[in-house]
Short mmCIF file of C-alpha atoms and ligand atoms in Angstrom, two decimals:
data_model
loop_
_atom_site.label_atom_id
_atom_site.label_comp_id
_atom_site.label_asym_id
_atom_site.label_seq_id
_atom_site.Cartn_x
_atom_site.Cartn_y
_atom_site.Cartn_z
CA MET V 1 0.00 0.00 0.00
CA ASN V 2 1.54 3.33 -1.06
CA GLY V 3 1.09 6.82 0.31
CA LEU V 4 -0.72 8.16 3.31
CA ARG V 5 -3.98 6.32 3.96
CA HIS V 6 -6.58 6.85 6.66
CA LEU V 7 -9.50 4.66 7.67
CA MET V 8 -12.76 6.58 8.10
CA SER V 9 -15.30 4.09 6.76
CA PRO V 10 -15.00 0.39 5.91
CA MET V 11 -15.53 1.40 2.26
CA ASP V 12 -12.14 3.16 2.24
CA PHE V 13 -10.54 -0.19 1.44
CA SER V 14 -11.43 -2.29 -1.58
CA VAL V 15 -12.65 -5.84 -1.01
CA GLU V 16 -9.22 -7.07 -2.20
CA GLU V 17 -7.41 -4.78 0.27
CA LEU V 18 -9.64 -6.03 3.06
CA ASP V 19 -8.90 -9.63 2.08
CA ALA V 20 -5.18 -8.87 2.29
CA ILE V 21 -5.66 -7.41 5.79
CA PHE V 22 -7.68 -10.46 6.85
CA ASP V 23 -4.96 -12.80 5.52
CA VAL V 24 -2.42 -10.99 7.68
CA ALA V 25 -4.78 -11.11 10.68
CA PHE V 26 -5.17 -14.88 10.33
CA ASP V 27 -1.43 -15.23 9.98
CA ILE V 28 -0.99 -13.18 13.16
CA GLU V 29 -3.45 -15.47 14.92
CA ALA V 30 -1.42 -18.51 13.89
CA HIS V 31 2.05 -17.00 14.46
CA LEU V 32 1.58 -14.22 17.00
CA HIS V 33 5.17 -14.32 18.24
CA ASP V 34 6.64 -13.79 14.79
CA TYR V 35 5.20 -10.27 14.83
CA LYS V 36 6.51 -9.17 18.19
CA GLY V 37 9.24 -6.86 16.90
CA ALA V 38 7.51 -5.69 13.72
CA LEU V 39 6.90 -2.12 14.87
CA ASP V 40 9.79 -1.61 17.19
CA THR V 41 10.31 2.20 17.61
CA ARG V 42 6.88 3.13 16.24
CA ILE V 43 4.30 4.95 18.36
CA LEU V 44 0.49 4.78 18.27
CA ALA V 45 -1.58 7.60 19.78
CA THR V 46 -5.05 6.73 21.03
CA CYS V 47 -7.17 9.90 21.28
CA PHE V 48 -10.47 8.91 22.84
CA TYR V 49 -12.97 11.69 23.46
CA GLU V 50 -15.66 9.12 24.35
CA PRO V 51 -15.71 6.09 26.71
CA SER V 52 -14.30 2.79 25.52
CA THR V 53 -12.92 -0.42 26.95
CA ARG V 54 -12.45 -2.85 24.07
CA THR V 55 -11.62 -0.57 21.19
CA ARG V 56 -8.95 1.49 22.96
CA LEU V 57 -7.36 -1.41 24.80
CA SER V 58 -7.53 -3.52 21.65
CA PHE V 59 -5.63 -0.84 19.69
CA GLU V 60 -3.12 -0.43 22.49
CA THR V 61 -2.56 -4.16 22.90
CA ALA V 62 -2.29 -4.56 19.13
CA MET V 63 0.51 -1.97 19.06
CA LEU V 64 2.27 -3.43 22.11
CA ARG V 65 2.14 -6.94 20.61
CA LEU V 66 3.81 -5.55 17.49
CA GLY V 67 6.63 -4.20 19.62
CA GLY V 68 5.51 -0.57 19.32
CA ARG V 69 4.61 1.90 22.03
CA VAL V 70 1.49 3.82 22.91
CA ILE V 71 0.57 7.33 24.07
CA GLY V 72 -2.81 9.00 24.35
CA PHE V 73 -5.79 9.95 26.43
CA ALA V 74 -8.93 8.04 27.35
CA ASP V 75 -11.07 10.98 28.28
CA ALA V 76 -11.59 14.38 26.63
CA SER V 77 -11.53 16.10 30.01
CA SER V 78 -7.86 15.16 30.45
CA SER V 79 -6.89 16.54 27.01
CA SER V 80 -6.62 20.12 25.74
CA ALA V 81 -10.10 19.72 24.24
CA ALA V 82 -11.20 20.76 27.73
CA LYS V 83 -9.41 24.09 27.09
CA GLY V 84 -11.13 24.52 23.73
CA GLU V 85 -8.48 23.13 21.38
CA SER V 86 -9.79 22.01 17.98
CA VAL V 87 -9.45 18.44 16.74
CA ALA V 88 -7.37 19.77 13.84
CA ASP V 89 -4.84 21.38 16.17
CA THR V 90 -4.77 18.32 18.42
CA ILE V 91 -3.90 15.98 15.54
CA ARG V 92 -1.21 18.35 14.25
CA THR V 93 0.32 18.18 17.71
CA ILE V 94 -0.08 14.42 18.07
CA ALA V 95 1.58 13.95 14.67
CA CYS V 96 4.75 15.56 16.09
CA PHE V 97 4.92 12.69 18.58
CA ALA V 98 3.34 9.59 17.07
CA ASP V 99 3.36 7.64 13.78
CA ILE V 100 -0.33 6.71 13.69
CA CYS V 101 -3.47 7.76 15.57
CA ALA V 102 -6.72 6.03 16.50
CA MET V 103 -9.43 8.57 17.33
CA ARG V 104 -12.87 8.17 18.86
CA HIS V 105 -15.16 11.18 19.06
CA PRO V 106 -18.82 11.81 19.93
CA LYS V 107 -19.18 14.15 16.92
CA GLU V 108 -19.80 12.55 13.57
CA GLY V 109 -17.03 13.50 11.16
CA ALA V 110 -14.48 14.63 13.78
CA PRO V 111 -11.89 11.97 12.83
CA MET V 112 -12.44 12.95 9.18
CA VAL V 113 -11.62 16.58 10.02
CA ALA V 114 -8.46 15.34 11.74
CA SER V 115 -7.48 13.17 8.76
CA GLU V 116 -7.76 16.13 6.38
CA VAL V 117 -4.89 17.95 8.08
CA SER V 118 -2.96 14.98 9.43
CA PRO V 119 0.45 13.95 8.11
CA ILE V 120 0.08 10.55 9.86
CA PRO V 121 -2.59 7.86 9.30
CA VAL V 122 -5.77 8.49 11.30
CA ILE V 123 -8.10 5.61 12.12
CA ASN V 124 -11.70 6.37 12.99
CA ALA V 125 -12.33 4.41 16.19
CA GLY V 126 -16.00 5.44 16.22
CA ASP V 127 -17.56 8.83 15.41
CA GLY V 128 -20.93 9.49 17.03
CA GLY V 129 -23.70 7.38 15.51
CA HIS V 130 -21.92 7.34 12.15
CA HIS V 131 -19.18 4.76 11.50
CA HIS V 132 -16.98 2.34 13.40
CA PRO V 133 -14.81 0.78 10.69
CA THR V 134 -12.44 -1.22 12.89
CA GLN V 135 -15.40 -2.90 14.58
CA THR V 136 -16.55 -3.80 11.08
CA LEU V 137 -13.15 -5.27 10.20
CA THR V 138 -13.49 -7.26 13.42
CA ASP V 139 -17.00 -8.42 12.49
CA LEU V 140 -15.98 -9.39 8.95
CA LEU V 141 -12.91 -11.28 10.14
CA THR V 142 -15.03 -13.12 12.71
CA ILE V 143 -17.65 -14.05 10.10
CA ARG V 144 -14.90 -15.28 7.76
CA ALA V 145 -13.35 -17.30 10.59
CA LEU V 146 -16.65 -18.87 11.59
CA LYS V 147 -18.11 -19.47 8.16
CA GLY V 148 -15.04 -19.66 5.94
CA SER V 149 -16.38 -16.96 3.59
CA LEU V 150 -18.08 -13.60 3.46
CA SER V 151 -20.91 -14.50 1.12
CA SER V 152 -24.24 -16.34 1.05
CA PHE V 153 -25.85 -15.88 4.43
CA THR V 154 -28.76 -14.22 6.20
CA ILE V 155 -27.82 -11.84 8.98
CA GLY V 156 -30.25 -10.43 11.52
CA LEU V 157 -29.28 -7.13 13.14
CA CYS V 158 -31.20 -6.59 16.34
CA GLY V 159 -31.64 -3.70 18.76
CA ASP V 160 -30.66 -0.08 18.22
CA LEU V 161 -30.32 0.12 14.45
CA LYS V 162 -30.86 3.88 14.47
CA PHE V 163 -27.94 5.03 16.59
CA GLY V 164 -25.70 1.94 16.44
CA ARG V 165 -22.64 2.94 14.42
CA THR V 166 -21.34 -0.63 14.29
CA VAL V 167 -24.56 -1.61 12.53
CA HIS V 168 -24.25 1.21 9.99
CA SER V 169 -20.65 0.34 9.15
CA LEU V 170 -21.30 -3.40 8.95
CA ILE V 171 -24.27 -3.05 6.59
CA HIS V 172 -22.24 -0.80 4.29
CA ALA V 173 -19.37 -3.27 4.24
CA LEU V 174 -21.59 -6.30 3.59
CA THR V 175 -23.23 -4.69 0.55
CA ARG V 176 -20.06 -5.55 -1.37
CA TYR V 177 -20.32 -9.32 -0.84
CA ASP V 178 -22.56 -11.74 -2.73
CA ASN V 179 -25.85 -13.22 -1.77
CA ILE V 180 -26.38 -11.60 1.61
CA ARG V 181 -29.83 -11.01 3.04
CA PHE V 182 -30.51 -8.62 5.90
CA VAL V 183 -33.21 -8.88 8.55
CA PHE V 184 -33.55 -5.70 10.61
CA ILE V 185 -35.08 -6.38 14.02
CA SER V 186 -35.90 -3.26 16.00
CA PRO V 187 -38.71 -1.30 17.61
CA ALA V 188 -40.22 1.35 15.32
CA GLU V 189 -38.33 4.10 17.17
CA LEU V 190 -34.94 2.51 16.43
CA VAL V 191 -35.18 1.47 12.80
CA VAL V 192 -32.20 1.65 10.48
CA PRO V 193 -31.76 5.15 8.92
CA ASP V 194 -33.26 5.80 5.49
CA TYR V 195 -29.90 6.43 3.84
CA ILE V 196 -29.04 2.80 4.54
CA THR V 197 -32.24 1.26 3.19
CA GLU V 198 -31.89 3.55 0.15
CA LEU V 199 -28.40 2.15 -0.43
CA LEU V 200 -29.77 -1.41 -0.23
CA ASP V 201 -32.60 -0.55 -2.64
CA GLU V 202 -30.14 0.98 -5.07
CA LYS V 203 -27.99 -2.15 -5.03
CA ASN V 204 -31.00 -4.49 -5.12
CA ILE V 205 -29.99 -6.18 -1.89
CA PRO V 206 -32.81 -8.04 -0.12
CA TYR V 207 -33.83 -6.96 3.37
CA GLU V 208 -36.83 -7.10 5.62
CA ALA V 209 -37.74 -5.32 8.81
CA THR V 210 -39.62 -6.69 11.80
CA ARG V 211 -40.14 -5.94 15.47
CA ARG V 212 -40.23 -9.61 16.40
CA LEU V 213 -37.01 -11.41 17.19
CA ASP V 214 -38.90 -14.67 17.83
CA ASP V 215 -40.26 -14.73 14.30
CA ALA V 216 -36.99 -13.76 12.66
CA ILE V 217 -34.56 -16.01 14.50
CA PRO V 218 -35.22 -19.41 12.80
CA ASP V 219 -34.02 -18.10 9.41
CA LEU V 220 -30.76 -16.53 10.51
CA ASP V 221 -27.16 -17.64 9.98
CA PHE V 222 -25.85 -14.76 12.10
CA LEU V 223 -27.60 -12.73 14.77
CA TYR V 224 -25.86 -9.42 15.49
CA MET V 225 -27.19 -8.13 18.81
CA THR V 226 -26.65 -4.52 19.87
CA ARG V 227 -27.05 -2.36 22.94
CA VAL V 228 -29.53 0.52 23.01
CA GLN V 229 -27.24 3.54 22.69
CA ARG V 230 -28.25 5.48 25.79
CA GLU V 231 -25.75 8.30 25.23
CA ARG V 232 -27.34 9.23 21.90
CA PHE V 233 -30.91 9.53 23.20
CA PHE V 234 -32.43 12.94 23.68
CA ASN V 235 -34.50 11.89 26.62
CA GLU V 236 -34.01 9.33 29.36
CA GLU V 237 -37.66 8.21 29.38
CA ASP V 238 -37.39 6.92 25.81
CA TYR V 239 -34.24 5.07 26.73
CA ILE V 240 -35.85 3.43 29.75
CA ARG V 241 -38.85 2.39 27.67
CA LEU V 242 -36.72 0.81 24.95
CA LYS V 243 -33.63 -0.51 26.72
CA ASP V 244 -34.91 -4.01 27.46
CA TYR V 245 -36.99 -4.41 24.32
CA TYR V 246 -34.94 -7.45 23.28
CA ILE V 247 -33.34 -9.94 25.58
CA LEU V 248 -31.85 -12.98 23.90
CA ASP V 249 -32.18 -15.89 26.29
CA ARG V 250 -31.94 -19.66 25.99
CA LYS V 251 -35.63 -19.97 25.22
CA LYS V 252 -35.43 -17.60 22.25
CA LEU V 253 -32.22 -19.25 21.12
CA SER V 254 -33.91 -22.66 21.06
CA ARG V 255 -35.69 -21.50 17.89
CA ALA V 256 -32.42 -20.73 16.09
CA LYS V 257 -30.45 -22.97 13.71
CA SER V 258 -27.87 -25.16 15.40
CA ASP V 259 -25.14 -23.35 13.45
CA MET V 260 -26.40 -19.79 13.83
CA TYR V 261 -23.71 -17.62 15.41
CA ILE V 262 -24.41 -14.77 17.81
CA LEU V 263 -22.26 -11.67 17.42
CA HIS V 264 -22.26 -8.50 19.51
CA PRO V 265 -19.79 -5.58 19.34
CA LEU V 266 -20.08 -5.32 23.15
CA PRO V 267 -20.47 -3.82 25.71
CA ARG V 268 -23.55 -5.87 26.57
CA VAL V 269 -26.11 -4.41 28.95
CA ASN V 270 -29.17 -6.72 29.20
CA GLU V 271 -29.72 -7.75 25.61
CA ILE V 272 -28.06 -11.16 25.92
CA ALA V 273 -28.75 -13.20 29.06
CA VAL V 274 -25.47 -14.39 30.59
CA ASP V 275 -26.45 -18.06 30.41
CA VAL V 276 -26.31 -17.74 26.61
CA ASP V 277 -22.53 -17.26 26.94
CA GLU V 278 -22.08 -21.01 27.47
CA ASP V 279 -23.79 -21.83 24.18
CA PRO V 280 -21.28 -22.79 21.45
CA ARG V 281 -23.06 -20.39 19.10
CA ALA V 282 -22.14 -17.39 21.29
CA ALA V 283 -19.19 -15.89 19.40
CA TYR V 284 -18.92 -12.41 20.93
CA PHE V 285 -15.84 -12.98 23.05
CA ARG V 286 -14.05 -14.67 20.14
CA GLN V 287 -15.00 -11.54 18.21
CA VAL V 288 -13.08 -9.42 20.74
CA GLN V 289 -9.98 -11.57 20.16
CA TYR V 290 -10.28 -11.19 16.39
CA GLY V 291 -10.53 -7.43 16.94
CA MET V 292 -7.00 -7.39 18.26
CA TYR V 293 -5.61 -9.45 15.36
CA VAL V 294 -7.31 -7.30 12.77
CA ARG V 295 -6.11 -4.07 14.40
CA MET V 296 -2.58 -5.46 14.36
CA ALA V 297 -2.94 -6.19 10.65
CA LEU V 298 -4.45 -2.74 10.03
CA ILE V 299 -1.70 -0.85 11.84
CA LEU V 300 0.96 -2.78 9.90
CA THR V 301 -0.83 -2.01 6.65
CA LEU V 302 -1.32 1.72 7.27
CA LEU V 303 2.29 2.11 8.37
CA GLY V 304 3.44 0.33 5.20
CA GLU V 305 5.29 -2.16 7.37
CA THR V 306 4.92 -5.08 5.05
CA LYS V 307 8.07 -6.83 6.24
CA ALA V 308 6.42 -8.99 8.87
CA GLY V 309 3.82 -10.29 6.42
CA ILE V 310 6.15 -10.56 3.44
CA ASN V 311 8.59 -12.60 5.50
CA ARG V 312 5.78 -15.03 5.98
CA GLY V 313 4.94 -15.07 2.26
CA LEU V 314 2.00 -12.71 2.52
CA LEU V 315 1.53 -9.68 0.33
CA ILE V 316 0.11 -6.51 1.81
CA ARG V 317 -0.74 -4.02 -0.89
C1 NCD R 401 -19.47 -0.24 20.15
C2 NCD R 401 -19.30 1.26 19.97
O1 NCD R 401 -18.56 1.91 20.70
O2 NCD R 401 -19.91 1.74 19.03
N1 NCD R 401 -18.56 -0.82 21.00
C3 NCD R 401 -17.33 -1.16 20.52
O3 NCD R 401 -16.57 -0.33 20.08
N2 NCD R 401 -17.00 -2.45 20.54
C4 NCD R 401 -20.86 -0.60 20.47
C5 NCD R 401 -21.54 0.05 21.64
O4 NCD R 401 -20.98 0.90 22.31
O5 NCD R 401 -22.68 -0.34 21.87
#
């Protein structure tokens, strides 16, 4: 891969480029120790203006496992944003210190603004209710690992399809693969935004929408559960009314195919009962593990550090 690249949306990479990243991620999974010095001397900055456990720690662990180092902040109140500094000035400053930056921000488009002035690669680690491309890389890698391919399946997305950025990014990404059918399962207040159904209509991709998880579940190959995004609600009463709308429990799961996998970007609140975790179809903690491998592969790719992969016979474009 040549030149400065950023990752704002999963569509920023071609399907072939994504495949190359996934090949590296699988190689990392199989030969983790071979990558331990790959980014010796390089520094990742994690600039998180919004809460996170998995995404930030996954980026940081990914960099540490590649032999690199990490700087950053986990909370806007401990950065100069609290003094009124713009995102553009912050990234110009960060770029004096670090080689690559992962940024999460509550405002849609903030990482994009940063990327426009940044001399180092910027990765969108989630911008408001908009996109979350590295969660999507995680989801795609997990699907490929579980199913062996990224085509020919029915996926149900359940919960907060209105504000859930992981849902928006994943649907976009899946429109480029063959023979995928979507089932959107949500209350009327949390349906998928129009710009997404318009995109599906344009591309002639089949989808249906329902409120009833029970009715939808028997047909699914993947069920992607999501949390109701409390922080994006305008009023607490609506949140309280909708937060426990779906709870996947063993009884509901008994209607699913024996090889249907359950995914969830996490954090979980109540939407999956904990006794479901023991079910072999529950894949959400494996998904977290794949998130680290794919972020390792992504950081290597964006830094043009192809050595580790090429030494193992893999080509990163
Ligand atoms: C998601 C997010 O932040 O959008 N979490 C994550 O990064 N794995 C989902 C969520 O917060 O519900």
